[in-house]
Structures are given as C-alpha cells and as structure tokens.
mmCIF file of C-alpha atoms and ligand atoms in Angstrom:
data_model
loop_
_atom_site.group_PDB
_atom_site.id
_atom_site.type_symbol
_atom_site.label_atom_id
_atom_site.label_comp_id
_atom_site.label_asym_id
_atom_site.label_seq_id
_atom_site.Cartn_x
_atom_site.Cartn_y
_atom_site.Cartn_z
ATOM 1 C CA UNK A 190 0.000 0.000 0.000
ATOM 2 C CA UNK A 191 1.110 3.185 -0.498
ATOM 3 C CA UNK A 192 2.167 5.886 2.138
ATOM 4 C CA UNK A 193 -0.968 8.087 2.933
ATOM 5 C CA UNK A 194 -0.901 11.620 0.832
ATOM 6 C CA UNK A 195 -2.921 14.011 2.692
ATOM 7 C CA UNK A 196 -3.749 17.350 1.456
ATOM 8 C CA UNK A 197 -5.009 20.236 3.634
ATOM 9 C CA UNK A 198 -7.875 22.322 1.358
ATOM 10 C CA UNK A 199 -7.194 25.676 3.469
ATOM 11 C CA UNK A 200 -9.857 28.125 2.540
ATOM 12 C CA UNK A 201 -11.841 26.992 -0.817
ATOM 13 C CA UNK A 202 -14.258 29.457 -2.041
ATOM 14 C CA UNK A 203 -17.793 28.856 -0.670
ATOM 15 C CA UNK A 204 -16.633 28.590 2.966
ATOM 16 C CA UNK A 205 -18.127 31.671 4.731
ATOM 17 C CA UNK A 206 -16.645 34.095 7.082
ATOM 18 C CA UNK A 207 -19.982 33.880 9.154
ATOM 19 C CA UNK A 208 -19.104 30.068 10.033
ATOM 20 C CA UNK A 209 -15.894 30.399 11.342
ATOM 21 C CA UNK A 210 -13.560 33.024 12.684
ATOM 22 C CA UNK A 211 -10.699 30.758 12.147
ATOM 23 C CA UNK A 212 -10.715 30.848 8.214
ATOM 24 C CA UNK A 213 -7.654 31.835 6.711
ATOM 25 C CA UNK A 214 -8.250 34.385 4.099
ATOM 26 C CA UNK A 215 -5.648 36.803 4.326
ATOM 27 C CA UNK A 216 -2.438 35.776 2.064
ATOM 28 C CA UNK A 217 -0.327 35.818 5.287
ATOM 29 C CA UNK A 218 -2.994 33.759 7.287
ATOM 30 C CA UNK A 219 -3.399 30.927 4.198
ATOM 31 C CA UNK A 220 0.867 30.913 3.934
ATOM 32 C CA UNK A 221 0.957 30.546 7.817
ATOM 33 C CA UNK A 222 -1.715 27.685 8.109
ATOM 34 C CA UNK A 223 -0.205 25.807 4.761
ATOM 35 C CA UNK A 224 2.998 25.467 6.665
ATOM 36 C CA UNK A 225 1.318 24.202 9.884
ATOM 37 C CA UNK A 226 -0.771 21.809 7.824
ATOM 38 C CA UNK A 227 2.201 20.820 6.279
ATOM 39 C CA UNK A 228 4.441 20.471 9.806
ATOM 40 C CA UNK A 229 1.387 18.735 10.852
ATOM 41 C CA UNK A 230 1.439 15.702 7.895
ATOM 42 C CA UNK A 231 0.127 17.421 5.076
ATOM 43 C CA UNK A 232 2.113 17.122 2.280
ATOM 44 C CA UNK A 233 -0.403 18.242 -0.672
ATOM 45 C CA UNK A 234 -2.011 22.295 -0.019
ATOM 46 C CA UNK A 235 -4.770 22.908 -2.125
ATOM 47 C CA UNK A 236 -5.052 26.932 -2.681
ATOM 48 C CA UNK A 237 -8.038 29.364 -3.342
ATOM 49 C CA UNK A 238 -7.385 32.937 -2.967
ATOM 50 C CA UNK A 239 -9.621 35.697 -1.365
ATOM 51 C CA UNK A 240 -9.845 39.408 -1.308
ATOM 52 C CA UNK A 241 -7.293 40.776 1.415
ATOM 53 C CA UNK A 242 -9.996 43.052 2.493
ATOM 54 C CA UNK A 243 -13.136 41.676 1.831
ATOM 55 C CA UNK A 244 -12.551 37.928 2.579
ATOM 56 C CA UNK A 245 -14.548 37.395 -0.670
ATOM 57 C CA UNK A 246 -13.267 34.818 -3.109
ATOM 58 C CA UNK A 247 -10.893 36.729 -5.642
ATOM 59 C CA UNK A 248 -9.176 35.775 -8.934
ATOM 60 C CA UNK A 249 -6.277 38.317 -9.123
ATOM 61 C CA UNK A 250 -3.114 36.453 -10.512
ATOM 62 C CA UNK A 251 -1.166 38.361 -8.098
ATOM 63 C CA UNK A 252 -2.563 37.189 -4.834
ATOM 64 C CA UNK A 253 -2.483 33.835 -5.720
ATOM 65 C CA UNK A 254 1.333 34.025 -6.784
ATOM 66 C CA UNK A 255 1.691 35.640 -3.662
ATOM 67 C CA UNK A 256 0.119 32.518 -1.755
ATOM 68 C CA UNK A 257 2.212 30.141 -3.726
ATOM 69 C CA UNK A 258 5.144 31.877 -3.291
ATOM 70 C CA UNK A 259 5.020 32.803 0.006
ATOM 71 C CA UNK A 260 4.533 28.686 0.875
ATOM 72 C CA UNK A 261 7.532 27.398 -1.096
ATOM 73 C CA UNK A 262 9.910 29.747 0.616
ATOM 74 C CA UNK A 263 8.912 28.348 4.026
ATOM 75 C CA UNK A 264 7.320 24.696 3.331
ATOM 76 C CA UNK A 265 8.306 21.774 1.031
ATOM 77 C CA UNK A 266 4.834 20.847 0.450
ATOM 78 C CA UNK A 267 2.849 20.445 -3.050
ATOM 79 C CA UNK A 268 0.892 23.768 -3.411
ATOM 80 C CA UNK A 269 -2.340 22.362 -5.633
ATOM 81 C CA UNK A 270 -4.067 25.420 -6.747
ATOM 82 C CA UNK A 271 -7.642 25.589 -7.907
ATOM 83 C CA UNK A 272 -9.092 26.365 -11.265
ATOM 84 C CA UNK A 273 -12.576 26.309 -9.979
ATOM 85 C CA UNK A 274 -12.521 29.862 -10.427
ATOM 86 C CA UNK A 275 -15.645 32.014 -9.004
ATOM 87 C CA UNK A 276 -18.868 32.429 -10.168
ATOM 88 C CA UNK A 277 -19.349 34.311 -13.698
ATOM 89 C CA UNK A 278 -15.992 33.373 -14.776
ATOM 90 C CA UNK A 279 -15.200 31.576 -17.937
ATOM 91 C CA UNK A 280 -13.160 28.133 -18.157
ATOM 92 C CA UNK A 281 -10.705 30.308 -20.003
ATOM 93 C CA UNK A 282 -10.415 32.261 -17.605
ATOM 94 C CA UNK A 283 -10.433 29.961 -14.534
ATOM 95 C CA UNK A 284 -7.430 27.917 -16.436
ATOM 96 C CA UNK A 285 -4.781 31.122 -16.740
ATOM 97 C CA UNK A 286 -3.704 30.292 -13.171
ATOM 98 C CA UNK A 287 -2.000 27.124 -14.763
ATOM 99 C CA UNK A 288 0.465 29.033 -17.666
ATOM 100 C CA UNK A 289 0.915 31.530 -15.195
ATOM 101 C CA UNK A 290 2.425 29.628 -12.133
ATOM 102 C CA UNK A 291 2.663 26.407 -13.652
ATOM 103 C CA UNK A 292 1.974 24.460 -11.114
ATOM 104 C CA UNK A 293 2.566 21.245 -9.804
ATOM 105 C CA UNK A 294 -0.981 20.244 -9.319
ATOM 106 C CA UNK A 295 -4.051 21.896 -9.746
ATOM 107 C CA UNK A 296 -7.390 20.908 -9.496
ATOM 108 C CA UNK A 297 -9.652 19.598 -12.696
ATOM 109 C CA UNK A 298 -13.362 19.634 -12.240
ATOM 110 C CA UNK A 299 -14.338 16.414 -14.427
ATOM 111 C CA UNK A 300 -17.729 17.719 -15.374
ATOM 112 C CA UNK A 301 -20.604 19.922 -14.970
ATOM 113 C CA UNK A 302 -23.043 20.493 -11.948
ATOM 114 C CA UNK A 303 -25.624 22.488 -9.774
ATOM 115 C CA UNK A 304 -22.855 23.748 -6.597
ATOM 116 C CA UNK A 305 -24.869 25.596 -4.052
ATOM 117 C CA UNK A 306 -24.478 26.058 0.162
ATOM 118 C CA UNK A 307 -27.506 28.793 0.120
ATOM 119 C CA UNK A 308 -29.621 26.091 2.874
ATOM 120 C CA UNK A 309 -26.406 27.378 5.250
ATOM 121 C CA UNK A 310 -27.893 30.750 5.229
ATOM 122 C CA UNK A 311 -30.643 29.531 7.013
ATOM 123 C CA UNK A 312 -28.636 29.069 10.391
ATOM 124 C CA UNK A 313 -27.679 32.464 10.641
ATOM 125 C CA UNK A 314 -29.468 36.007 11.127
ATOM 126 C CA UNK A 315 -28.599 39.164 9.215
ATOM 127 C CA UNK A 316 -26.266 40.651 11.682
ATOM 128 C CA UNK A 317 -24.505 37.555 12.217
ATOM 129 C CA UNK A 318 -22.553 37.821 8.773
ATOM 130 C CA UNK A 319 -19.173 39.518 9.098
ATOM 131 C CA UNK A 320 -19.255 40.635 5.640
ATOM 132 C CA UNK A 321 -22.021 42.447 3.501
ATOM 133 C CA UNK A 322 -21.350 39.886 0.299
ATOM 134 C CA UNK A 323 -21.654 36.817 2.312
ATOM 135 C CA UNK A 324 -24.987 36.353 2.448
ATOM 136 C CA UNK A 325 -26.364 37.498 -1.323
ATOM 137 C CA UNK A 326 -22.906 35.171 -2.700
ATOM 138 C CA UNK A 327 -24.386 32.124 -0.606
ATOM 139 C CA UNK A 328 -28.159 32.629 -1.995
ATOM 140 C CA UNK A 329 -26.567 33.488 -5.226
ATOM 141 C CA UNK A 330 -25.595 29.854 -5.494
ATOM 142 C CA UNK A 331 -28.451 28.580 -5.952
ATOM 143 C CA UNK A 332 -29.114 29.563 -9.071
ATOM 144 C CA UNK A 333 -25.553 28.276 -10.043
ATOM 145 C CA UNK A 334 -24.413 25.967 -12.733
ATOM 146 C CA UNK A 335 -20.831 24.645 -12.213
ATOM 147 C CA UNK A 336 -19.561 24.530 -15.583
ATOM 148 C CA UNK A 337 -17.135 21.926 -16.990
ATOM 149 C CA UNK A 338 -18.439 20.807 -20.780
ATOM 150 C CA UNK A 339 -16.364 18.376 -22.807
ATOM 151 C CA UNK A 340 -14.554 21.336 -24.652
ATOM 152 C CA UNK A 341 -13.546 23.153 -22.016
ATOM 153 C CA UNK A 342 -12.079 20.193 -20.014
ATOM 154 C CA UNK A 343 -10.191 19.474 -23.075
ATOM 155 C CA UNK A 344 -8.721 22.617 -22.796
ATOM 156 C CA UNK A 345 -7.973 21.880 -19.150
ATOM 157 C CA UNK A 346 -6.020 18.473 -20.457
ATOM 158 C CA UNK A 347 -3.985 20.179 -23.002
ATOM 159 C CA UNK A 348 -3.070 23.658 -20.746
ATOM 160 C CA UNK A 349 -2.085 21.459 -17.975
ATOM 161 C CA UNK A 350 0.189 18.967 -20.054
ATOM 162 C CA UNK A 351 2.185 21.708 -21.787
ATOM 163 C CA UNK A 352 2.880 23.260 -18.240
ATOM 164 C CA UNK A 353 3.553 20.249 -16.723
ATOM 165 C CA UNK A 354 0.614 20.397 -14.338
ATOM 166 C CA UNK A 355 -0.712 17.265 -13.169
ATOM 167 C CA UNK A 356 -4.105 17.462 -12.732
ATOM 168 C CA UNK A 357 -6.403 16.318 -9.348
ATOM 169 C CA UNK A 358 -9.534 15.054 -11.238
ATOM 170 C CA UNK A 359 -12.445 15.998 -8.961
ATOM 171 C CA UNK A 360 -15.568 13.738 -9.543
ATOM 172 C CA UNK A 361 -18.293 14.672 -7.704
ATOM 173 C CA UNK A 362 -20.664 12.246 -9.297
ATOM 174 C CA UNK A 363 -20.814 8.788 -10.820
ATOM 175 C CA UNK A 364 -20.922 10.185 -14.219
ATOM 176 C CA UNK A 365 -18.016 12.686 -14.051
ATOM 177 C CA UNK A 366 -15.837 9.084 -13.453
ATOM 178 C CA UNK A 367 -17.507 8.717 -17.046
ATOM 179 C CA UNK A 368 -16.073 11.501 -18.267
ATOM 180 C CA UNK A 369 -12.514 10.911 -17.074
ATOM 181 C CA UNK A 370 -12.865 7.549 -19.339
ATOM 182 C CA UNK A 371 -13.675 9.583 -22.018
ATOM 183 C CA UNK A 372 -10.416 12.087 -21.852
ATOM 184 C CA UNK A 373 -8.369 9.095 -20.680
ATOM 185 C CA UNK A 374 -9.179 7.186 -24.143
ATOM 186 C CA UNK A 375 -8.976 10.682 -25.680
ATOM 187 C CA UNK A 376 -5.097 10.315 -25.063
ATOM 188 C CA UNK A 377 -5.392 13.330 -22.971
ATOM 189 C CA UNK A 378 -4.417 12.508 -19.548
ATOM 190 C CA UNK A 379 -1.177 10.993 -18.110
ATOM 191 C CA UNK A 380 -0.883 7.670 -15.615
ATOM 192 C CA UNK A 381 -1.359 7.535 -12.923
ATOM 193 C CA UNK A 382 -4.351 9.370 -13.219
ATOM 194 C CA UNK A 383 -4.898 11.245 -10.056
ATOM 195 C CA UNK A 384 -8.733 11.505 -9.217
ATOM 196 C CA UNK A 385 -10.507 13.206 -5.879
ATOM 197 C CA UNK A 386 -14.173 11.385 -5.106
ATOM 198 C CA UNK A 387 -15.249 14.687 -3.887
ATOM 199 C CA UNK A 388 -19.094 13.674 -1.899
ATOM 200 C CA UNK A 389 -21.669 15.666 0.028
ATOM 201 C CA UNK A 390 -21.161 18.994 -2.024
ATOM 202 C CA UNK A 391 -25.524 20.204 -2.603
ATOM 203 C CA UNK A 392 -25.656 18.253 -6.423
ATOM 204 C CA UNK A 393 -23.483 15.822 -6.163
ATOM 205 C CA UNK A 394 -23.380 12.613 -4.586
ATOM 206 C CA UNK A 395 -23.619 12.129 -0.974
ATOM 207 C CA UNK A 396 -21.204 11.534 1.323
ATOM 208 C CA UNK A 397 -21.981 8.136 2.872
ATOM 209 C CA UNK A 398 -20.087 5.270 2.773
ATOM 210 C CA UNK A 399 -21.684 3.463 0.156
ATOM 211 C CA UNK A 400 -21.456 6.565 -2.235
ATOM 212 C CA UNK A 401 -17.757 6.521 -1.903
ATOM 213 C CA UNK A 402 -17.397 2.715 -2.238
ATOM 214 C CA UNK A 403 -19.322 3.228 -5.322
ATOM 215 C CA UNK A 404 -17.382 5.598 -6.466
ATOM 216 C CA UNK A 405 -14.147 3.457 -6.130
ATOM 217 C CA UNK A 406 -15.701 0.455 -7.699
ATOM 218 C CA UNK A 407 -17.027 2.593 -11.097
ATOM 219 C CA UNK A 408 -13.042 3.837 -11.523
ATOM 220 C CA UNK A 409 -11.738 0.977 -10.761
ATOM 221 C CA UNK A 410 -13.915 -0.716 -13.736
ATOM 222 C CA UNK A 411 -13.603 2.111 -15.833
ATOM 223 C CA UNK A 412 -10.184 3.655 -15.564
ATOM 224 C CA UNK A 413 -8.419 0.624 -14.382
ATOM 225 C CA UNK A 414 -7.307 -0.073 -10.593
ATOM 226 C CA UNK A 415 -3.387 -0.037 -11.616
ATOM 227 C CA UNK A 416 -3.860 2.992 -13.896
ATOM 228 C CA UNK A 417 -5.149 5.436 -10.929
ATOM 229 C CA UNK A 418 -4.513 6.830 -7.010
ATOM 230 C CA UNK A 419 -7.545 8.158 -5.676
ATOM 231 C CA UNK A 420 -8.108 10.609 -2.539
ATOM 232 C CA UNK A 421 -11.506 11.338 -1.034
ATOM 233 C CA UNK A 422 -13.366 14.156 0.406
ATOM 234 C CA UNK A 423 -16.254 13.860 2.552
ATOM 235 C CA UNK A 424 -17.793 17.350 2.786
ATOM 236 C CA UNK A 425 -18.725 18.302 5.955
ATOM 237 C CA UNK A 426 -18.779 16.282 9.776
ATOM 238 C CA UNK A 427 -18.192 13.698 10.485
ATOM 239 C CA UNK A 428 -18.266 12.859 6.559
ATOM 240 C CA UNK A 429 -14.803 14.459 6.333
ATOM 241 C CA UNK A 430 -13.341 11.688 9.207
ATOM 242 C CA UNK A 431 -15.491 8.999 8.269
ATOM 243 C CA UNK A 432 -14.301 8.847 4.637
ATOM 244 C CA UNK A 433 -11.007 9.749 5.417
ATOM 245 C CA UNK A 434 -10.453 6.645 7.596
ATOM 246 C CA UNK A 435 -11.561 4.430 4.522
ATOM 247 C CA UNK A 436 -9.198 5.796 2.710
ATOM 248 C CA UNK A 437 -6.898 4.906 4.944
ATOM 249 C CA UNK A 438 -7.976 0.925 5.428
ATOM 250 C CA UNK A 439 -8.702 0.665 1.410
ATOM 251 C CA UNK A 440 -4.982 2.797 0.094
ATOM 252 C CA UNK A 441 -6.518 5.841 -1.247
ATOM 253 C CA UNK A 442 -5.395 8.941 -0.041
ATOM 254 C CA UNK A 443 -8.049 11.690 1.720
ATOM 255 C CA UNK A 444 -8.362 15.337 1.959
ATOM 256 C CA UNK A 445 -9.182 17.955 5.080
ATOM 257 C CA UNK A 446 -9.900 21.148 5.577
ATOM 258 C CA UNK A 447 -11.747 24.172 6.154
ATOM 259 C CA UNK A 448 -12.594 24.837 1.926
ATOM 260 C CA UNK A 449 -14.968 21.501 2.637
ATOM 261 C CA UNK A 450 -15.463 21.079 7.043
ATOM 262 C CA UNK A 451 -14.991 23.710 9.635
ATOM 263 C CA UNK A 452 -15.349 21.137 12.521
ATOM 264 C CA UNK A 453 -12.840 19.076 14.734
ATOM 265 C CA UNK A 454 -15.372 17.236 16.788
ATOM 266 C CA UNK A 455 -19.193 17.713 16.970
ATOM 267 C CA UNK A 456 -20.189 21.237 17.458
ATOM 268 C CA UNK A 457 -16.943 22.535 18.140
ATOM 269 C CA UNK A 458 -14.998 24.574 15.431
ATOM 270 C CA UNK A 459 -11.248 23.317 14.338
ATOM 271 C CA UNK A 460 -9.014 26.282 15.062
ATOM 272 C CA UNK A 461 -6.760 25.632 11.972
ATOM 273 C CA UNK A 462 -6.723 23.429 9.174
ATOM 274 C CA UNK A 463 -3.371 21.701 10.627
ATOM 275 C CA UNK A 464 -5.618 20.120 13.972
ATOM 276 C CA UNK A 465 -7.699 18.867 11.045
ATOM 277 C CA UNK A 466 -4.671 17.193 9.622
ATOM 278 C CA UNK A 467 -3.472 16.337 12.969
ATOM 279 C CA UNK A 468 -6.795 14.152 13.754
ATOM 280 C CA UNK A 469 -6.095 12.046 10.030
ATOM 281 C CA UNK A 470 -2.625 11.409 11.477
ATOM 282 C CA UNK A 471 -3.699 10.130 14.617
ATOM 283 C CA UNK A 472 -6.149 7.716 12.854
ATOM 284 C CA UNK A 473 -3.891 6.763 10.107
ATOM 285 C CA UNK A 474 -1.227 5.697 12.965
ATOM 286 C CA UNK A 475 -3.981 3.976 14.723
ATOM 287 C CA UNK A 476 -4.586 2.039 11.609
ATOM 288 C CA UNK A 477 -0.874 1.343 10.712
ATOM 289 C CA UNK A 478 -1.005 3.255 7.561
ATOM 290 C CA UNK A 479 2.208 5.441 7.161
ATOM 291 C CA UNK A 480 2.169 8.657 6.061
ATOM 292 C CA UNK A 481 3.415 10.090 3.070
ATOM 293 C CA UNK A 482 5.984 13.242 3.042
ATOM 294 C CA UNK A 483 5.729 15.718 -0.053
ATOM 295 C CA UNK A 484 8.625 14.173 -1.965
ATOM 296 C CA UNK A 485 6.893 10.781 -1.582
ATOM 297 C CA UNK A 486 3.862 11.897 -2.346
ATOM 298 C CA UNK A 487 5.702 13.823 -5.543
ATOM 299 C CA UNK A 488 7.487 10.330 -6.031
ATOM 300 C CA UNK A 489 3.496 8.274 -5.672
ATOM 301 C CA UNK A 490 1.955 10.458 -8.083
ATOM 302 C CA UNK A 491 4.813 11.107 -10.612
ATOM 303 C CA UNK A 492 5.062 15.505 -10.084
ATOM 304 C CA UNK A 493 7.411 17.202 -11.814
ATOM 305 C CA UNK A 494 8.958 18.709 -8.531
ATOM 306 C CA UNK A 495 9.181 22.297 -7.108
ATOM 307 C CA UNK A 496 12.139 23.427 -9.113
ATOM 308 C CA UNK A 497 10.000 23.233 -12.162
ATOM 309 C CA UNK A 498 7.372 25.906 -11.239
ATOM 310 C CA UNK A 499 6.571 29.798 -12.137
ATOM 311 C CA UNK A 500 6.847 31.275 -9.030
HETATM 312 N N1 LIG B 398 -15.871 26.705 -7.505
HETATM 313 C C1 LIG B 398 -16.448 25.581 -6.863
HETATM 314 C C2 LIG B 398 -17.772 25.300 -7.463
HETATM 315 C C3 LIG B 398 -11.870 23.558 -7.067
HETATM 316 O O1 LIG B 398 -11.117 23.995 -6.226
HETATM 317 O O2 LIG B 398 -11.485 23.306 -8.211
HETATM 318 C C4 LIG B 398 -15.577 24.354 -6.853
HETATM 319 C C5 LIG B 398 -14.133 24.548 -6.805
HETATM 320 C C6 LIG B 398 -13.314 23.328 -6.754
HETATM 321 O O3 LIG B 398 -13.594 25.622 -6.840
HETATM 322 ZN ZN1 LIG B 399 -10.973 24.031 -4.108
#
C-alpha cells in the first residue's frame, strides 16, 4: 500500500466568514496555516485565494502568486491550486492560473453540476454575517451551474500537459468518473491518473459510505485499478473523518480542511486546518497506515517537482 498523501484544502471558495472566525483568508494567514498543515502531515495544499480586504473569493493572478510563493519559501509541500474559479468566470479564464504559475498540481473539475451552500444561510441572522457579500454570494448559489463541458475540459487536459501540471480530477458524481474515461481514451491525460471522489457537495453525490465505495468500484472498472490513485473528500462532519479513515484501510489517499469542514469534533470549530490534519494522522497511525511526506507523495503520483514551477 502506499504511504498516505494528505492534502489540507485551506480556505476553498464557498466557505463563509460567518461560520468560522478561524478561516484563513488573508495571504499571510493561508501561507501561515499551509505550513502548519504541512508540519502537521500534510504534504499536498490545495489553494483558493480571497480578497485581502473583503474575505470574498478573488481571482487576481497576483494574490495567488503571492500565496504560492510565500509557501515554497517556508514549506516543502505540493501547493495544488484551484481552477474552480468564481462564479461568472469563464473556463478560459479559470485555467490562466495554470500558464501563469505552472503548477505542480491543480485541481480539474471532471464535469458539470448544480454547486450551491444557500440552505447554510438559514442558520444564521442578518447581523450575524461579518461581511455584507456573504450572504447574497451564498443565496446566489443557488441559481448556479458549475460549468465543466467536454470542450472546455479538453482545454484543461492540453493547458495542464504543456505546463507540466498534473491534474487532481475531482468527480463529484458517478458520471463525471464517465467523463474521465472519455479524456483518458482521448489520449489526454497521463498515468497515474490522479482523481478526488469529492461527496456531500448540494448536487453531487452524498457523502456516505456506500457513495464513496461506489465511487471506487465505477473507476476501478472504468479507468483501471493499476492505472489510478484516488483521494476522497467527505464534505462536511463527520463525513470528512469517516471517509477519510476508509481511505486509509482501502490505500486511497483523503483530503481535510476548512474549503470543505470547519469542525474538529461535533459542534466545536477546528481552530486551523493543521488540527484537522493532525486528527487524520492520529487515525492513520492507529490504523498502521504510514504517512506520506511531499517528496513521496511527488514520487506516488509522478510531479514534476518544485524546481520546475513559475513562481
Ligand atoms: N468553484 C467551486 C464550485 C476547485 O477547487 O477546483 C468548486 C471549486 C473546486 O472551486
Ligand atoms: Zn478548491
């Protein structure tokens, strides 16, 4: 079995302000938690960048070479950045990050989908929100369409292998696993593929145990059990522990953080994203499952190394 990669999602882009205090958004805050993920067994970050100001998501090229940057000089670990993007933007534009910092990783959404959190609004009342966007962004989702067509992830394939960016296929359904057949026959991806069962995001599949089992039985008859490593995401608690720890009896790989749960046990709020990947340590230990550092993870999923990237 292979070592245990575990990557620490630090901020993402539709975790709100109003449900935790302890969200990194700041470039200095997401640079200082990426290295205490990382001290803490991380060796994958996965990057979104917000508005120094506002907290709100943001897509300026600067801040997120600032992020990147400011995590190689003080951490070894993979910086995976997103090309989710934010709402309104264009694949085009939500795959410039990749020329521009040329990554090692960055994220690949394998297909299209509704992507809302507006129900969290609910919980809250209008003074509660720390921020005036937060709470028209949230309902805002609801009338969102998360868009990944075949033309634009082809795109996504070709910008990715002519920077030498591997891409972390996200599936967040049964038939996006489709869809990574298709690009796979297409010639357009390299092996080992390097797929994410992302579960319990509002239109995609849930987050139980069988949803994730079924997810790893479709790829392994579609893409081939030798021809991919897979990590898992359980959004929310305890979705985010419970999947995690099959990941860790079945060799996949698993993913934590405040981008997809804010909590550490029930009801009470993880301080940083590195006691998040301090609690998948502590099971993976339990469980005898090493765990991997960044240059074995770089070594497991066949990176090009931090030497090679733009920033
Ligand atoms: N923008 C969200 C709908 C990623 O990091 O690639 C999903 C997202 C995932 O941004
Ligand atoms: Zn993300």
């Amino acid at each position: 079995m292979d070592k245990l990669i575990i990557t620490a999602a630090l901020t993402g882009n539709v975790t709100l302000p109003v449900q935790t205090p302890y969200l990194p958004t700041t470039p200095k805050q997401i640079i200082d938690d990426a290295v205490r993920a990382a001290e803490a067994g991380a060796a994958s970050v996965h990057i979104h960048a917000r508005d120094p100001v506002t907290a709100k998501p943001t897509t300026d090229p600067e801040v997120y070479r600032e992020i990147a940057a400011g995590i190689k000089a003080r951490s070894n670990a993979i910086v995976c950045v997103t090309t989710g993007g934010v709402t309104g933007m264009t694949a085009d534009q939500r795959v410039r990050v990749v020329p521009n910092l040329k990554p090692e990783l960055a994220t690949f959404n394998a297909g299209s989908m509704n992507f809302s959190i507006h129900p969290i609004v609910a919980r809250y009342k209008d003074e509660d929100f720390r921020y005036d966007w937060e709470k028209d962004f949230a309902l805002g989702l609801k009338e969102y369409v998360f868009s990944n067509n075949f033309a634009d992830m082809e795109v996504f394939c070709t910008t990715m292998r002519e920077n030498g960016t591997k891409p972390e296929l996200e599936a967040y359904d049964v038939g996006h696993i489709y869809n990574i057949r298709y690009l796979m026959r297409q010639k357009l991806l390299d092996f080992p593929i390097w797929m994410q069962f992302v579960t319990g995001v509002l239109g995609g599949i849930g987050s139980g145990i069988e949803d994730a089992l079924y997810m790893k039985q479709t790829a392994d008859r579609l893409i081939g059990a030798d021809n991919y490593k897979w990590s898992v995401i359980g959004a929310g608690y305890p979705a985010e522990f419970h999947l995690d720890t099959l990941a860790v009896m079945m060799g996949g790989h698993e993913r934590v953080g405040m981008e997809d749960n804010i909590f550490i046990e029930k009801g009470v709020l993880c301080k940083s994203n590195a006691e998040l990947v301090a609690k998948v340590v502590r099971i993976a230990r339990e469980l005898g499952r090493e765990v991997a550092t960044p240059d074995e993870a770089r070594a497991i999923l066949g990176l090009k190394g931090r030497d090679n990237v733009n920033y």
